[in-house]
Short mmCIF file of C-alpha atoms in Angstrom, two decimals:
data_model
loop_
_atom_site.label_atom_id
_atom_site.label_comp_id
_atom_site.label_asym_id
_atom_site.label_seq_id
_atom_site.Cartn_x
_atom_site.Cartn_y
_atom_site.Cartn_z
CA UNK A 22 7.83 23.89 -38.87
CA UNK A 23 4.80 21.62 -38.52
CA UNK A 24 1.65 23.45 -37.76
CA UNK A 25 1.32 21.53 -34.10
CA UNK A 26 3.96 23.67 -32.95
CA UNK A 27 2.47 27.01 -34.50
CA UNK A 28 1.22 28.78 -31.46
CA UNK A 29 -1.34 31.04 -32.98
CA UNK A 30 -3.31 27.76 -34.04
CA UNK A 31 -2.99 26.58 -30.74
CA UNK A 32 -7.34 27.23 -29.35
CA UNK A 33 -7.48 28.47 -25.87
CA UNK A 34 -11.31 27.58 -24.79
CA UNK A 35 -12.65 29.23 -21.43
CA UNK A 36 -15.60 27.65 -19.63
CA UNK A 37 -17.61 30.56 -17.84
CA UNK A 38 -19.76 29.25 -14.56
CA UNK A 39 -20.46 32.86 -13.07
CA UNK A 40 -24.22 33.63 -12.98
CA UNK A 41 -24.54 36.72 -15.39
CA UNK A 42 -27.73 36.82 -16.49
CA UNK A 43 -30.92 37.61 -13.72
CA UNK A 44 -32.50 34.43 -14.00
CA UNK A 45 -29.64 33.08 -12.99
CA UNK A 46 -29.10 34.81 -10.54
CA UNK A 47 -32.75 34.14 -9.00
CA UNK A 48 -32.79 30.64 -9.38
CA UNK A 49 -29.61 30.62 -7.78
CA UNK A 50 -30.65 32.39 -4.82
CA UNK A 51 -33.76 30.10 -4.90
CA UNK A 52 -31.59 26.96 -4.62
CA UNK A 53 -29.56 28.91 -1.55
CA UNK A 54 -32.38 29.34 0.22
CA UNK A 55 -33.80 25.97 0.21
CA UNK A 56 -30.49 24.28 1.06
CA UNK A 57 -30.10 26.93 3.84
CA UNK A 58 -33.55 25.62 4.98
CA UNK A 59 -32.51 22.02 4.48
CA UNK A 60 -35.12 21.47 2.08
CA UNK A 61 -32.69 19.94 -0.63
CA UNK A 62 -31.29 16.14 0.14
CA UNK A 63 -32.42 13.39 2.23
CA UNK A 64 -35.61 13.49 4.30
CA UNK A 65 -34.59 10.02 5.79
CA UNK A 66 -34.17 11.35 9.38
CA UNK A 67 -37.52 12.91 9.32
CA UNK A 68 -40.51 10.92 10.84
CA UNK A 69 -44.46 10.80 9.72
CA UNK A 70 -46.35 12.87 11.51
CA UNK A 71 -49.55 11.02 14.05
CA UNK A 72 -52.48 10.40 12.83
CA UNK A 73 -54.22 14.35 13.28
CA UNK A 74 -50.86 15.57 14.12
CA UNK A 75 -52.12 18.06 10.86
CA UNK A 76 -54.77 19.14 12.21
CA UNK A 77 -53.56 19.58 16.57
CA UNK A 78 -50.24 20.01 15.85
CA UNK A 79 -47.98 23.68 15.55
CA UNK A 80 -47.42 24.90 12.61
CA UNK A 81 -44.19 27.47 12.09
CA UNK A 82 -43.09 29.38 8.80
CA UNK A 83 -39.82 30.92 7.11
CA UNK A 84 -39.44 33.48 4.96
CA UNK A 85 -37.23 35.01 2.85
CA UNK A 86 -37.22 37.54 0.51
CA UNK A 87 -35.53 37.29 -3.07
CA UNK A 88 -35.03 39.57 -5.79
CA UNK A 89 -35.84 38.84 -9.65
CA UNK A 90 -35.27 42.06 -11.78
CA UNK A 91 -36.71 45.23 -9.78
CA UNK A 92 -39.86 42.44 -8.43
CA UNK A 93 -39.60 41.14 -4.88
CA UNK A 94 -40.77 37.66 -4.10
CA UNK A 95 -40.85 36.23 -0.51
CA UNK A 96 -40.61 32.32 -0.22
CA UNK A 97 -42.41 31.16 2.96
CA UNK A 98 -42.08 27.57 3.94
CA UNK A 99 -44.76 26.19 5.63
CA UNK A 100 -44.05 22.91 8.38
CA UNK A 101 -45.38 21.02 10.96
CA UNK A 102 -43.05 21.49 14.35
CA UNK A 103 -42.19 18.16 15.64
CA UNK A 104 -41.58 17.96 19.07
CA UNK A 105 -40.68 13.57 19.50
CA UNK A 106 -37.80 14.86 16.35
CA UNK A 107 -35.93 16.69 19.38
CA UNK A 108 -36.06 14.11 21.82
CA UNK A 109 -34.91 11.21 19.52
CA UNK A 110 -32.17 13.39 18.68
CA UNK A 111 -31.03 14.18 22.25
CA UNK A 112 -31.63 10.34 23.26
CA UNK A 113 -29.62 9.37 20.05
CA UNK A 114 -26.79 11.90 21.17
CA UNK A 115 -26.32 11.12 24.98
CA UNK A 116 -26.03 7.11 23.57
#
């Protein structure tokens, strides 16, 4: 019997993706949040601001809280609200 056929020398390999550990499991939530928030990708539909749009313009946050061992950490994202972004949409839409 040749010892390709043997199958206790046969290796069975298993690749484990699950996030065991607690970093992983922050850093995971991290990266859910930001896609959730669209912060991850393309910014090519987004426009530049007017000049002292900063400085007039209305400012919103997010938050969310996530977990890394027993600490809490709350991610707050910070951005400029962009009224002409709604507009250009809706005129994009109805052509």
């Amino acid at each position: 019997m040749a010892a390709d056929s043997d199958p206790e020398t046969e290796v069975f390999e298993i690749t484990d993706f699950t996030t065991a550990s607690e970093w992983e499991r922050f850093v995971s939530r991290f990266e859910e949040v930001l896609n959730d928030w669209k912060l991850i990708g393309s910014s090519a539909g987004r426009s530049s601001p007017e000049k002292g749009e900063y400085t007039s313009g209305t400012w919103e946050e997010k938050s969310q809280e996530i977990n890394f061992a027993d600490f809490k950490f709350c991610i707050t994202h910070h951005y400029l609200k962009q009224e002409s972004d709604k507009s250009d949409l809706k005129e994009e839409l109805e052509e």
